[in-house]
Structure formats: structure tokens, C-alpha cells
PDB file of C-alpha atoms in Angstrom:
ATOM      1  CA  PHE A 296       0.000   0.000   0.000  1.00  0.00           C
ATOM      2  CA  PRO A 297       1.355   3.415  -0.854  1.00  0.00           C
ATOM      3  CA  PHE A 298       0.786   4.943   2.581  1.00  0.00           C
ATOM      4  CA  THR A 299       2.994   7.609   4.063  1.00  0.00           C
ATOM      5  CA  ARG A 300       4.492   7.306   7.526  1.00  0.00           C
ATOM      6  CA  ASP A 301       2.056   9.915   8.855  1.00  0.00           C
ATOM      7  CA  ALA A 302      -0.943   8.052   7.421  1.00  0.00           C
ATOM      8  CA  THR A 303      -0.039   4.881   9.297  1.00  0.00           C
ATOM      9  CA  ILE A 304       0.834   6.273  12.744  1.00  0.00           C
ATOM     10  CA  GLY A 305      -1.225   4.377  15.289  1.00  0.00           C
ATOM     11  CA  TRP A 306      -1.819   1.362  13.066  1.00  0.00           C
ATOM     12  CA  ALA A 307      -1.155  -2.054  14.506  1.00  0.00           C
ATOM     13  CA  VAL A 308      -1.555  -5.641  13.403  1.00  0.00           C
ATOM     14  CA  HIS A 309      -2.716  -7.953  16.132  1.00  0.00           C
ATOM     15  CA  GLY A 310      -2.464 -11.720  15.694  1.00  0.00           C
ATOM     16  CA  THR A 311      -6.100 -12.366  16.600  1.00  0.00           C
ATOM     17  CA  VAL A 312      -7.786  -9.156  15.491  1.00  0.00           C
ATOM     18  CA  CYS A 313      -6.322  -9.333  11.990  1.00  0.00           C
ATOM     19  CA  MET A 314      -8.224 -12.608  11.493  1.00  0.00           C
ATOM     20  CA  LEU A 315     -11.666 -11.015  12.025  1.00  0.00           C
ATOM     21  CA  ASN A 316     -13.769 -10.609   8.911  1.00  0.00           C
ATOM     22  CA  HIS A 317     -15.954  -7.634   8.073  1.00  0.00           C
ATOM     23  CA  SER A 318     -19.723  -7.395   8.141  1.00  0.00           C
ATOM     24  CA  CYS A 319     -21.799  -4.233   7.778  1.00  0.00           C
ATOM     25  CA  ASP A 320     -24.051  -5.848  10.411  1.00  0.00           C
ATOM     26  CA  ALA A 321     -21.213  -6.953  12.685  1.00  0.00           C
ATOM     27  CA  ASN A 322     -21.810  -8.929  15.860  1.00  0.00           C
ATOM     28  CA  ALA A 323     -18.684  -7.622  17.626  1.00  0.00           C
ATOM     29  CA  ALA A 324     -16.653  -4.436  17.911  1.00  0.00           C
ATOM     30  CA  LEU A 325     -13.098  -3.520  18.838  1.00  0.00           C
ATOM     31  CA  THR A 326     -12.844  -1.515  22.036  1.00  0.00           C
ATOM     32  CA  GLN A 327     -10.085  -0.381  24.326  1.00  0.00           C
ATOM     33  CA  SER A 328      -9.994  -1.467  27.960  1.00  0.00           C
ATOM     34  CA  PRO A 329      -9.305   1.027  30.759  1.00  0.00           C
ATOM     35  CA  LEU A 330      -5.733  -0.350  30.722  1.00  0.00           C
ATOM     36  CA  GLY A 331      -5.366   0.462  27.015  1.00  0.00           C
ATOM     37  CA  GLU A 332      -5.649  -3.136  25.851  1.00  0.00           C
ATOM     38  CA  MET A 333      -7.525  -4.046  22.678  1.00  0.00           C
ATOM     39  CA  GLU A 334     -10.726  -6.005  23.317  1.00  0.00           C
ATOM     40  CA  ILE A 335     -13.275  -7.681  21.102  1.00  0.00           C
ATOM     41  CA  ARG A 336     -16.772  -7.176  22.540  1.00  0.00           C
ATOM     42  CA  ALA A 337     -20.029  -8.760  21.395  1.00  0.00           C
ATOM     43  CA  ILE A 338     -22.572  -6.151  20.291  1.00  0.00           C
ATOM     44  CA  GLN A 339     -25.161  -8.723  19.216  1.00  0.00           C
ATOM     45  CA  PRO A 340     -25.818 -12.253  20.436  1.00  0.00           C
ATOM     46  CA  ILE A 341     -23.324 -14.710  18.941  1.00  0.00           C
ATOM     47  CA  SER A 342     -24.389 -18.341  18.651  1.00  0.00           C
ATOM     48  CA  PRO A 343     -21.955 -21.231  19.146  1.00  0.00           C
ATOM     49  CA  GLY A 344     -20.181 -21.819  15.843  1.00  0.00           C
ATOM     50  CA  GLN A 345     -21.208 -18.440  14.403  1.00  0.00           C
ATOM     51  CA  GLU A 346     -18.417 -16.350  12.902  1.00  0.00           C
ATOM     52  CA  VAL A 347     -17.382 -13.316  14.954  1.00  0.00           C
ATOM     53  CA  THR A 348     -17.331 -10.261  12.679  1.00  0.00           C
ATOM     54  CA  ILE A 349     -16.456  -6.596  13.058  1.00  0.00           C
ATOM     55  CA  SER A 350     -17.235  -3.676  10.791  1.00  0.00           C
ATOM     56  CA  TYR A 351     -14.217  -2.143   9.100  1.00  0.00           C
ATOM     57  CA  ILE A 352     -16.235   1.050   8.609  1.00  0.00           C
ATOM     58  CA  HIS A 353     -18.684   3.220  10.533  1.00  0.00           C
ATOM     59  CA  VAL A 354     -21.801   2.057   8.684  1.00  0.00           C
ATOM     60  CA  PRO A 355     -23.999   5.112   9.547  1.00  0.00           C
ATOM     61  CA  ASP A 356     -21.527   7.317   7.632  1.00  0.00           C
ATOM     62  CA  PHE A 357     -22.779   5.831   4.352  1.00  0.00           C
ATOM     63  CA  LYS A 358     -26.137   6.605   2.720  1.00  0.00           C
ATOM     64  CA  ASN A 359     -26.703   3.155   1.264  1.00  0.00           C
ATOM     65  CA  LYS A 360     -25.265  -0.221   0.384  1.00  0.00           C
ATOM     66  CA  ALA A 361     -23.777   1.027  -2.906  1.00  0.00           C
ATOM     67  CA  GLU A 362     -21.721   3.675  -1.070  1.00  0.00           C
ATOM     68  CA  ARG A 363     -20.557   1.154   1.544  1.00  0.00           C
ATOM     69  CA  ARG A 364     -19.567  -1.381  -1.078  1.00  0.00           C
ATOM     70  CA  LYS A 365     -17.730   1.216  -3.170  1.00  0.00           C
ATOM     71  CA  HIS A 366     -15.770   2.414  -0.133  1.00  0.00           C
ATOM     72  CA  LEU A 367     -14.890  -1.121   0.987  1.00  0.00           C
ATOM     73  CA  LEU A 368     -13.817  -2.049  -2.538  1.00  0.00           C
ATOM     74  CA  THR A 369     -11.667   1.075  -2.871  1.00  0.00           C
ATOM     75  CA  GLN A 370     -10.133   1.074   0.609  1.00  0.00           C
ATOM     76  CA  TYR A 371     -10.039  -2.627   1.509  1.00  0.00           C
ATOM     77  CA  ARG A 372     -10.044  -4.263  -1.919  1.00  0.00           C
ATOM     78  CA  PHE A 373     -13.069  -6.542  -1.496  1.00  0.00           C
ATOM     79  CA  LEU A 374     -16.716  -6.541  -2.556  1.00  0.00           C
ATOM     80  CA  CYS A 375     -18.800  -6.841   0.584  1.00  0.00           C
ATOM     81  CA  ARG A 376     -21.190  -9.771   0.489  1.00  0.00           C
ATOM     82  CA  CYS A 377     -22.410  -9.624   4.077  1.00  0.00           C
ATOM     83  CA  GLU A 378     -26.076 -10.317   4.821  1.00  0.00           C
ATOM     84  CA  LEU A 379     -26.902  -6.606   4.981  1.00  0.00           C
ATOM     85  CA  CYS A 380     -25.327  -5.932   1.575  1.00  0.00           C
ATOM     86  CA  GLU A 381     -26.892  -9.012  -0.007  1.00  0.00           C
ATOM     87  CA  LYS A 382     -30.447  -8.007   1.025  1.00  0.00           C
ATOM     88  CA  LYS A 383     -32.541  -6.752  -1.867  1.00  0.00           C
TER      89      LYS A 383
END
């Protein structure tokens, strides 16, 4: 990626977090503990065997599915096929 040093300050790759997939209707979110540690917190019920997903974007910032998909394709290089984006 052609990022500058300033554009990547504060970025980190975490062994577990980097394995989480995106969903526009995520069931978990990344938070920071009072000690500054990264946490994954459920924001919806998660059934046994269900994939834990986070949203790579702030979904309310986008007017519709087309805008979300375009942004995810441009910034993250994938076409979102989550349940919310696949709804007609």
C-alpha cells in the first residue's frame, strides 16, 4: 500500500484481530480497555459456531449499500457480500 508514515501512525496488526472478517451488520466491535488493551466485545448475540465479525467502517456514515460497497472495494479491496449488503 502506498501509505505515508504519517498516514499509518497508530496502526497495529494484532495476531487475533487481523483474522476477524468484516460485516456491515457486525456482531462484535473492537474496544479499548481502561488499561489500554484491545478487546473484542459482542454487540449482538453470537451463537456457538457463528463467525465473529467486526465492521471495518462506521456504517452510519454511508447513505446506502452502494456507497458502503464502493468504499470497501476502494479502501479494503473486497466486494462486501455480508447479509446486509446481499439483502434486496
